[in-house]
N, CA and C of each residue as an Amber inpcrd file, in Angstrom:
protein
   492
 -43.6170000  94.5880000   9.0200000 -42.4610000  94.3020000   8.7020000
 -41.9200000  95.0180000   7.5170000 -43.1970000  95.3660000   6.4590000
 -42.8380000  95.8740000   5.2640000 -42.6420000  97.3580000   5.3360000
 -43.4130000  98.0630000   6.5400000 -43.3280000  99.5830000   6.5200000
 -41.7270000  99.6900000   7.1300000 -41.3100000  98.7460000   8.0780000
 -39.7500000  99.1070000   8.5990000 -38.8220000  98.8030000   7.5560000
 -39.2490000  97.8930000   6.5490000 -38.0870000  97.7600000   5.2930000
 -38.2490000  99.0760000   4.4020000 -39.3950000  99.5820000   4.1330000
 -39.3030000 100.7350000   3.3400000 -38.8180000 101.9380000   3.9300000
 -39.1200000 102.0950000   5.2620000 -38.6790000 103.2170000   6.0060000
 -37.2040000 103.2050000   6.1680000 -36.5300000 102.1580000   6.2260000
 -35.0300000 101.8990000   6.5650000 -34.3750000 102.2570000   5.1430000
 -34.9350000 101.7270000   4.0990000 -34.5310000 101.9440000   2.6800000
 -34.4450000 103.5990000   2.3010000 -35.6220000 104.2860000   2.4770000
 -35.9180000 105.3970000   2.4850000 -34.7020000 106.4270000   3.3480000
 -34.5810000 105.9970000   4.5940000 -33.6880000 106.6930000   5.1090000
 -32.2240000 106.4070000   4.9350000 -32.0330000 105.3590000   4.4450000
 -30.5210000 105.1040000   3.8370000 -30.2450000 105.6730000   2.8600000
 -31.3930000 105.8240000   1.8000000 -31.2020000 106.6540000   0.6120000
 -31.0980000 108.0050000   0.8230000 -31.9220000 108.5960000   1.7430000
 -31.7310000 110.0470000   1.9120000 -30.2540000 110.2640000   2.7160000
 -30.0040000 109.6620000   3.8830000 -28.5830000 110.0790000   4.2690000
 -27.4450000 109.7670000   3.4810000 -27.5090000 108.6040000   2.7090000
 -26.4340000 108.3180000   2.0040000 -26.3070000 109.4350000   0.7840000
 -27.3590000 109.8820000   0.2300000 -27.4940000 110.9810000  -0.6470000
 -26.8460000 112.0930000  -0.2130000 -27.2390000 112.4910000   1.0670000
 -26.6040000 113.8860000   1.7730000 -25.1030000 113.7940000   1.8460000
 -24.6080000 112.5790000   2.2130000 -23.2860000 112.5530000   2.3910000
 -22.5250000 112.5190000   1.0770000 -23.0820000 111.8640000  -0.0560000
 -22.6330000 111.8600000  -1.4380000 -22.6020000 113.1080000  -1.8610000
 -23.5060000 113.9990000  -1.6640000 -23.4670000 115.3770000  -1.9940000
 -22.5350000 116.3500000  -1.1980000 -22.3560000 115.9260000  -0.1690000
 -21.5440000 116.8340000   0.7150000 -20.0570000 116.5760000  -0.0360000
 -19.7160000 115.1080000  -0.2110000 -18.1930000 115.0420000  -0.6500000
 -18.2780000 115.4500000  -2.1570000 -19.3130000 115.4250000  -2.8230000
 -19.4540000 116.0440000  -4.3180000 -19.2360000 117.4930000  -4.3950000
 -19.8450000 118.0970000  -3.3260000 -19.5100000 119.5150000  -3.1390000
 -18.1350000 119.9320000  -3.0380000 -17.5400000 119.1020000  -2.1410000
 -15.9180000 119.5600000  -2.0730000 -15.4590000 119.1140000  -3.2030000
 -15.8030000 118.0320000  -3.9650000 -15.0400000 117.7990000  -5.2530000
 -15.2640000 118.7900000  -6.2620000 -16.3110000 119.3910000  -6.3830000
 -16.4990000 120.1800000  -7.8080000 -16.4940000 121.8910000  -7.3690000
 -16.6030000 122.2190000  -6.1810000 -16.6960000 123.3720000  -5.6930000
 -15.5340000 124.0170000  -4.6500000 -15.7400000 123.2330000  -3.4030000
 -14.8410000 123.8600000  -2.4260000 -13.3670000 123.5710000  -2.7960000
 -12.9310000 122.5200000  -2.8630000 -11.4730000 122.5270000  -3.3050000
 -10.9540000 123.1030000  -4.6300000 -11.7920000 123.1150000  -5.4540000
 -11.3150000 123.9910000  -7.0590000 -11.4690000 125.0200000  -6.5350000
 -12.2070000 125.8340000  -5.7960000 -12.3540000 127.2380000  -5.3920000
 -11.1330000 127.5110000  -4.5490000 -10.7220000 126.6480000  -3.6230000
  -9.4790000 127.0130000  -2.8550000  -8.0990000 126.8750000  -3.5910000
  -8.1670000 125.9460000  -4.8130000  -7.1190000 125.7390000  -5.4700000
  -6.5070000 127.1270000  -6.0390000  -7.0430000 128.0410000  -6.3370000
  -6.6080000 129.3920000  -6.6360000  -6.2950000 130.4190000  -5.4710000
  -6.1170000 129.8460000  -4.2680000  -6.0470000 130.8460000  -3.2960000
  -4.4840000 130.4180000  -2.6540000  -4.1730000 131.3200000  -1.6260000
  -2.9390000 131.2610000  -1.0230000  -2.9960000 130.3170000  -0.1500000
  -1.5790000 129.8070000   0.2680000  -1.3380000 128.4470000   0.8910000
  -2.0640000 128.8660000   2.4280000  -1.6810000 129.9160000   2.8860000
  -2.2920000 130.1910000   4.3210000  -3.8850000 130.1030000   4.2880000
  -4.4600000 130.5100000   3.0910000  -5.7980000 130.4630000   3.1500000
  -6.4180000 129.0670000   3.1430000  -5.8530000 128.2950000   2.3140000
  -6.3160000 126.8450000   2.2190000  -6.0510000 126.2410000   3.4900000
  -4.8570000 126.4780000   4.2370000  -4.8220000 125.7570000   5.4500000
  -5.7580000 126.3540000   6.4000000  -6.0710000 127.5770000   6.7470000
  -7.0170000 128.3810000   7.6090000  -8.3300000 127.7770000   7.2640000
  -8.7080000 127.9040000   5.8720000 -10.1340000 127.4580000   5.6950000
 -10.6980000 126.0170000   5.9280000  -9.5640000 125.0070000   5.5490000
  -9.8940000 123.6210000   5.7180000  -9.7240000 123.4220000   7.4650000
  -8.8790000 124.0490000   8.1050000  -9.0070000 123.8140000   9.5800000
 -10.1980000 124.3940000  10.1690000 -10.9540000 125.2650000   9.6340000
 -11.9150000 125.8070000  10.2430000 -13.3500000 124.7890000   9.7070000
 -13.0580000 124.3470000   8.4250000 -14.2820000 123.4400000   7.9850000
 -14.1550000 122.2510000   8.9490000 -13.0320000 121.6350000   8.8390000
 -12.7090000 120.5760000   9.8110000 -13.3530000 120.3880000  11.0280000
 -13.2170000 121.8060000  11.6640000 -14.0140000 121.7830000  13.0010000
 -15.4180000 122.0200000  12.9820000 -15.9080000 122.8910000  12.0300000
 -17.2770000 123.1060000  11.7860000 -18.0230000 121.8040000  11.5500000
 -17.7070000 120.9100000  10.5970000 -18.2820000 119.7880000  10.1670000
 -18.5790000 118.9390000  11.1880000 -17.9260000 118.9830000  12.5220000
 -18.0570000 118.1710000  13.4470000 -19.2530000 118.3160000  14.2690000
 -20.5800000 117.9890000  13.8460000 -21.7850000 118.5430000  14.4130000
 -22.7560000 117.3670000  14.3960000 -23.9020000 117.6360000  15.0420000
 -24.8040000 116.4460000  14.9960000 -25.5080000 116.2640000  13.6410000
 -25.7740000 117.1770000  12.7710000 -26.1670000 117.2940000  11.4790000
 -25.4880000 116.4230000  10.6680000 -24.1660000 116.6500000  10.5400000
 -23.1550000 115.9440000  10.0010000 -23.1340000 114.4380000  10.3130000
 -23.1570000 114.2440000  11.6210000 -23.1080000 112.7920000  12.1560000
 -24.4060000 111.9600000  11.9050000 -25.5270000 112.6640000  11.9470000
 -26.7300000 112.2380000  11.6360000 -26.6470000 111.6140000  10.2280000
 -26.1690000 112.1780000   9.1100000 -26.1450000 111.8870000   7.9260000
 -24.8720000 110.8720000   7.5860000 -23.6860000 111.1600000   8.3400000
 -22.7810000 110.3910000   8.1130000 -22.7930000 108.9130000   8.6830000
 -23.1030000 108.8340000   9.9950000 -23.5450000 107.7200000  10.7870000
 -24.7800000 107.0040000  10.4330000 -25.6850000 107.8380000  10.1020000
 -27.1510000 107.4380000   9.6490000 -27.0080000 106.5870000   8.5760000
 -26.2650000 107.1310000   7.6180000 -26.1960000 106.3770000   6.1910000
 -25.7710000 104.9790000   6.5820000 -24.6850000 104.6030000   7.5090000
 -24.3830000 103.4540000   7.7110000 -25.3160000 102.5410000   8.4160000
 -25.9040000 103.2040000   9.4020000 -26.8150000 102.3530000  10.2770000
 -28.3010000 102.0440000   9.6350000 -28.6520000 102.9730000   8.6170000
 -29.9550000 102.8290000   7.9470000 -29.5890000 101.8140000   6.9480000
 -28.5550000 101.8450000   6.2390000 -28.4140000 100.9050000   5.1960000
 -28.2680000  99.4230000   5.7310000 -27.2070000  99.4730000   6.9250000
 -27.1440000  98.1120000   7.5290000 -28.6050000  97.4980000   7.8630000
 -29.1950000  98.2800000   8.5700000 -30.7880000  98.0210000   9.0660000
 -31.4360000  97.5010000   7.5940000 -31.4650000  98.2860000   6.7490000
 -32.1860000  97.8360000   5.4320000 -31.5510000  96.4400000   4.9980000
 -30.5620000  96.3920000   5.2100000 -30.1050000  94.9660000   4.5050000
 -30.5520000  93.8670000   5.4990000 -30.4390000  93.9960000   6.8680000
 -30.9510000  92.9620000   7.8710000 -32.4060000  92.8110000   7.5620000
 -33.1130000  93.8360000   7.3530000 -34.6280000  93.6020000   7.3190000
 -35.0090000  92.9830000   5.9250000 -34.1560000  93.0410000   4.8310000
 -34.6210000  92.5530000   3.4330000 -33.8670000  91.0930000   3.4090000
 -33.4120000  90.5250000   4.3670000 -32.7250000  89.1920000   4.4500000
 -33.8810000  88.0980000   4.3120000 -34.9760000  88.3630000   5.2730000
 -36.0350000  87.3400000   5.0110000 -36.3510000  87.0470000   3.5440000
 -36.9750000  85.9290000   3.2630000 -37.4710000  85.7180000   1.7930000
 -38.1640000  86.4420000   1.2620000 -39.0860000  87.1690000   2.1040000
 -39.9560000  88.1020000   1.2220000 -39.4910000  89.4290000   0.9020000
 -38.2110000  89.7300000   1.5890000 -37.6350000  91.1150000   1.2000000
 -36.3370000  90.9650000   0.2340000 -36.0470000  89.7710000  -0.3180000
 -34.7130000  89.4560000  -0.9580000 -34.5310000  90.2030000  -2.2250000
 -35.7380000  90.6910000  -3.0130000 -35.4170000  91.2540000  -4.2800000
 -34.6200000  92.5470000  -4.3850000 -34.6130000  93.3710000  -3.2260000
 -33.7650000  94.4710000  -3.1870000 -32.3680000  93.8390000  -2.4630000
 -32.0480000  92.9040000  -1.9770000 -31.0330000  92.6580000  -1.3250000
 -29.6660000  92.8380000  -1.7350000 -29.6270000  92.3860000  -3.2300000
 -28.3480000  92.6800000  -3.8830000 -27.9140000  94.0140000  -3.9570000
 -28.6570000  94.8870000  -4.3060000 -28.2620000  96.4500000  -4.4960000
 -27.9560000  97.0310000  -2.9320000 -28.7730000  96.4670000  -2.0690000
 -28.5890000  97.0180000  -0.6580000 -27.1170000  96.5320000  -0.0710000
 -26.6960000  95.1620000  -0.3720000 -25.4830000  94.6340000   0.0510000
 -24.5100000  95.4700000  -0.5430000 -24.4900000  95.7010000  -2.0010000
 -23.6180000  96.5400000  -2.7640000 -23.5470000  97.9150000  -2.3800000
 -24.5370000  98.6260000  -1.9070000 -24.5800000  99.9000000  -1.1680000
 -24.0250000  99.9470000  -0.0780000 -24.1470000  98.7370000   0.9130000
 -23.4560000  98.7990000   2.2260000 -22.0190000  98.8200000   1.9300000
 -21.4130000  98.0680000   1.2470000 -20.0360000  97.8220000   0.9700000
 -19.6040000  99.0780000   0.4270000 -20.2380000  99.5770000  -0.4630000
 -19.5570000 101.0000000  -1.0530000 -19.4450000 101.9010000  -0.1460000
 -20.5820000 102.1720000   0.9570000 -20.4850000 103.0360000   1.9070000
 -19.3090000 102.6860000   2.8260000 -19.3260000 101.6360000   3.3450000
 -18.1460000 101.1830000   4.3090000 -16.7470000 101.3650000   3.6140000
 -16.6570000 101.1970000   2.4400000 -15.4130000 101.4960000   1.7650000
 -15.0570000 102.9860000   1.6630000 -16.2730000 103.9320000   1.6210000
 -16.2580000 105.1820000   1.6220000 -15.5780000 105.6530000   3.1700000
 -16.3730000 105.2580000   4.2400000 -15.7710000 105.2390000   5.5310000
 -14.3140000 104.8400000   5.6260000 -13.8040000 103.8380000   5.2110000
 -12.5620000 103.3750000   5.2730000 -11.7150000 104.4940000   4.7630000
 -11.7930000 105.0230000   3.4630000 -11.0750000 106.0360000   2.9090000
 -10.9670000 107.3300000   3.7980000 -12.0740000 107.5720000   4.3980000
 -12.2100000 108.7410000   5.1630000 -11.3170000 108.4450000   6.4290000
 -11.5950000 107.1860000   6.9250000 -10.9090000 106.8900000   8.2590000
  -9.1620000 106.9640000   8.0550000  -9.1340000 106.2190000   6.8100000
  -7.2940000 106.1830000   6.6990000  -6.7380000 107.0490000   5.9840000
  -7.3910000 108.0380000   5.2260000  -6.7750000 109.0060000   4.4380000
  -7.2090000 110.4060000   4.9830000  -8.4290000 110.6690000   4.8650000
  -8.8610000 111.9800000   4.9400000  -8.7490000 112.6540000   6.5150000
  -9.3010000 111.7750000   7.5290000  -9.3430000 112.2110000   8.8220000
  -7.8990000 112.3080000   9.3500000  -6.6650000 111.3830000   9.1170000
  -5.3290000 111.7240000   9.4820000  -4.9960000 112.9000000   8.9380000
  -5.2350000 113.2520000   7.5470000  -4.6610000 114.4320000   6.8600000
  -5.4870000 115.7500000   7.5090000  -6.5300000 115.4110000   7.9500000
  -7.2530000 116.5810000   8.7810000  -6.5510000 116.8410000  10.1280000
  -6.4230000 115.7350000  10.6250000  -5.4820000 115.7550000  12.1780000
  -4.3150000 116.6180000  12.0320000  -3.5520000 116.1560000  10.8710000
  -2.0930000 116.6800000  10.6100000  -2.2900000 118.1540000  10.5390000
  -3.2360000 118.5450000   9.7640000  -3.4890000 119.9920000   9.2500000
  -3.7850000 120.8910000  10.6300000  -4.5770000 120.2840000  11.5030000
  -4.8830000 120.8890000  12.8550000  -3.7100000 120.8770000  13.7340000
  -2.8980000 119.8980000  13.6490000  -1.4920000 120.0360000  14.4860000
  -0.4580000 120.8070000  13.9030000  -0.6710000 121.3550000  12.6160000
   0.2620000 122.0570000  12.1310000   0.1980000 123.6200000  12.7450000
  -0.9620000 123.8280000  13.2860000  -0.9630000 125.0980000  14.0520000
  -1.6580000 126.1240000  13.2280000  -2.0960000 127.2980000  13.8780000
  -2.6660000 128.6130000  12.9810000  -1.9660000 128.7300000  11.7600000
  -2.5290000 129.0150000  10.8250000  -1.9740000 129.2540000   9.4540000
  -1.2740000 130.5910000   9.5140000  -1.4830000 131.5840000  10.3010000
  -0.6740000 132.7920000  10.2310000   0.4600000 132.5570000  11.0100000
   0.7530000 131.3490000  11.7500000   2.0580000 131.2330000  12.3970000
   2.9110000 130.0520000  11.7760000   2.4080000 129.6700000  10.5730000
   3.3190000 128.6430000  10.0570000   4.4470000 129.0960000   9.1590000
   5.7260000 128.3190000   9.3680000   6.9340000 128.9550000   8.8640000
   6.8180000 128.5740000   7.4480000   6.2480000 127.4110000   7.1370000
   6.1300000 126.9880000   5.6380000   4.7690000 126.5670000   5.1880000
   3.8950000 127.4420000   5.0310000   2.4840000 127.0450000   4.6940000
   2.3180000 126.5090000   3.5060000   3.2690000 126.6300000   2.7020000
   3.1350000 125.8940000   1.1940000   3.6270000 124.4160000   1.4670000
   4.4620000 124.0520000   2.2400000   4.7360000 122.5560000   2.6440000
   3.3960000 121.9620000   3.4360000   2.9970000 122.7060000   4.1470000
   1.5720000 122.2640000   5.0000000   0.5650000 121.8800000   3.8810000
   0.2250000 122.9060000   3.0270000  -0.6790000 122.7500000   2.1000000
  -0.3180000 121.4820000   1.1500000   0.9490000 121.2830000   0.5610000
   1.2640000 120.2550000  -0.3250000   0.9570000 119.0180000   0.2830000
   1.4800000 118.8550000   1.7750000   1.2330000 117.6430000   2.5600000
  -0.1810000 117.1290000   2.5280000  -1.1440000 118.2150000   2.5740000
  -2.6010000 117.8810000   2.7570000  -3.3330000 118.0240000   1.4540000
  -3.4970000 118.9990000   0.5270000  -4.3030000 119.1550000  -0.3650000
  -4.2190000 118.1550000  -1.5960000  -3.3280000 117.5930000  -2.0620000
  -3.2240000 116.5840000  -2.9100000  -3.8550000 115.1970000  -2.6380000
  -3.3010000 114.6660000  -1.5660000  -3.7850000 113.3810000  -1.0040000
  -5.1790000 113.7040000  -0.6810000  -5.7200000 114.7610000   0.0360000
  -7.1880000 114.8760000   0.5760000  -7.8450000 114.8000000  -0.6730000
  -7.8130000 115.6280000  -1.7490000  -8.5570000 115.6580000  -2.7790000
  -8.4970000 114.1430000  -3.5560000  -7.5510000 113.6350000  -3.6750000
  -7.8130000 112.2610000  -4.3250000  -8.5260000 111.2970000  -3.6340000
  -8.2930000 111.4120000  -2.2740000  -9.1050000 110.4720000  -1.4330000
 -10.8020000 110.6770000  -1.3770000 -10.7560000 112.2420000  -1.3510000
 -12.2010000 112.7530000  -1.4440000 -12.8460000 112.1020000  -2.8680000
 -12.2460000 112.2450000  -4.0120000 -12.6960000 111.7140000  -5.2300000
 -13.1920000 110.4010000  -5.0570000 -12.1950000 109.5490000  -4.6030000
 -12.8100000 108.1580000  -4.3710000 -13.9800000 107.8080000  -3.5030000
 -14.1170000 108.6460000  -2.3170000 -15.3380000 108.6160000  -1.2720000
 -16.3510000 109.2270000  -2.1540000 -16.3560000 110.3740000  -2.8900000
 -17.4240000 110.6770000  -3.4960000 -18.0720000 109.4540000  -4.5890000
 -17.0130000 108.9880000  -5.3030000 -17.4590000 107.9660000  -6.1310000
 -18.2570000 106.7740000  -5.6020000 -17.7840000 106.3200000  -4.5350000
 -18.1990000 105.3020000  -3.5700000 -19.4410000 105.6650000  -3.2030000
 -19.8940000 106.7510000  -2.5540000 -21.1530000 107.1770000  -1.8940000
 -22.0690000 107.4430000  -3.0660000 -21.5840000 107.9170000  -4.4040000
 -22.3310000 108.0200000  -5.4670000 -22.8770000 106.7800000  -5.7200000
 -22.0790000 105.6700000  -5.9830000 -22.5270000 104.4990000  -6.2540000
 -23.5460000 103.7860000  -5.1560000 -23.1840000 104.2190000  -4.0460000
 -23.8990000 103.4590000  -2.7470000 -25.3930000 104.1980000  -3.0750000
 -25.4390000 105.5000000  -3.4030000 -26.7540000 106.2030000  -3.5490000
 -27.6330000 105.6220000  -4.6870000 -26.7800000 105.3820000  -5.8100000
 -27.4790000 104.8180000  -6.8610000 -27.9380000 103.3190000  -6.6430000
 -27.2650000 102.4000000  -5.9410000 -27.5290000 101.2080000  -5.5660000
 -28.7500000 101.3560000  -4.5380000 -28.8470000 101.9400000  -3.7650000
 -29.9670000 102.3060000  -2.8950000 -31.2280000 102.7140000  -3.7480000
 -31.1080000 103.6200000  -4.5850000 -32.0800000 104.0720000  -5.4270000
 -32.7920000 102.8540000  -6.2910000 -31.7270000 101.9340000  -6.7250000
 -32.1370000 100.6090000  -7.4550000 -32.9300000  99.8120000  -6.5680000
 -32.6070000  99.7630000  -5.3230000 -33.1920000  98.8780000  -4.0750000
 -34.4330000  99.3730000  -4.1400000 -34.5580000 100.7280000  -4.1270000
 -36.0520000 101.1690000  -3.9760000 -37.0330000 100.7640000  -5.0700000
 -36.2970000 100.8610000  -6.3550000 -37.1660000 100.5560000  -7.5050000
 -37.5900000  98.8590000  -7.4200000 -36.7680000  98.0450000  -6.8770000
 -36.8050000  96.7470000  -6.7980000 -37.7130000  96.5130000  -5.5330000
 -37.4610000  97.3050000  -4.5920000 -38.5200000  97.0550000  -3.4750000
 -40.0900000  97.3670000  -4.0140000 -40.1080000  98.3860000  -4.6480000
 -41.3980000  98.7210000  -4.9890000 -42.1890000  97.8690000  -5.8270000
 -41.2640000  97.0370000  -6.4640000 -41.7030000  95.9570000  -7.6710000
 -42.0590000  94.5950000  -6.8630000 -41.7260000  94.5750000  -5.5740000
 -41.8910000  93.2980000  -4.8010000 -43.0820000  92.8770000  -4.6300000
């Protein structure tokens, strides 16, 4: 049981850290870099990113973070695993909230961007960009903060687990 607890906690920390880093990268590099480009460029690049990101490696991290954190919570419920339970539950809640933000804001905005059609054929690329960029960036900041908090809580759970 101890090996499974530790392995799930390590896997949760790694996968959540990867997702946190992805969202952080968008917050501090991708979106600021696109801010200085033209409307058609923003639309085209984000349309391409939204297609490219849907791959097995992304899904392993994105869904793995949820599954491994949930597994770690479940494995730490028994009396001998409870030292790390508080931060684990906090990490799980933070990650679920980040997924809610993604599902309620980011994914619908990505879908609307895809439905707008090819960037070079848009009648008003500035309007498409305005409808997408501001709300997407704000939501991404929230999910970055939530995933970073989840990663920190998982790191704290590792410390507590080690002291158990």
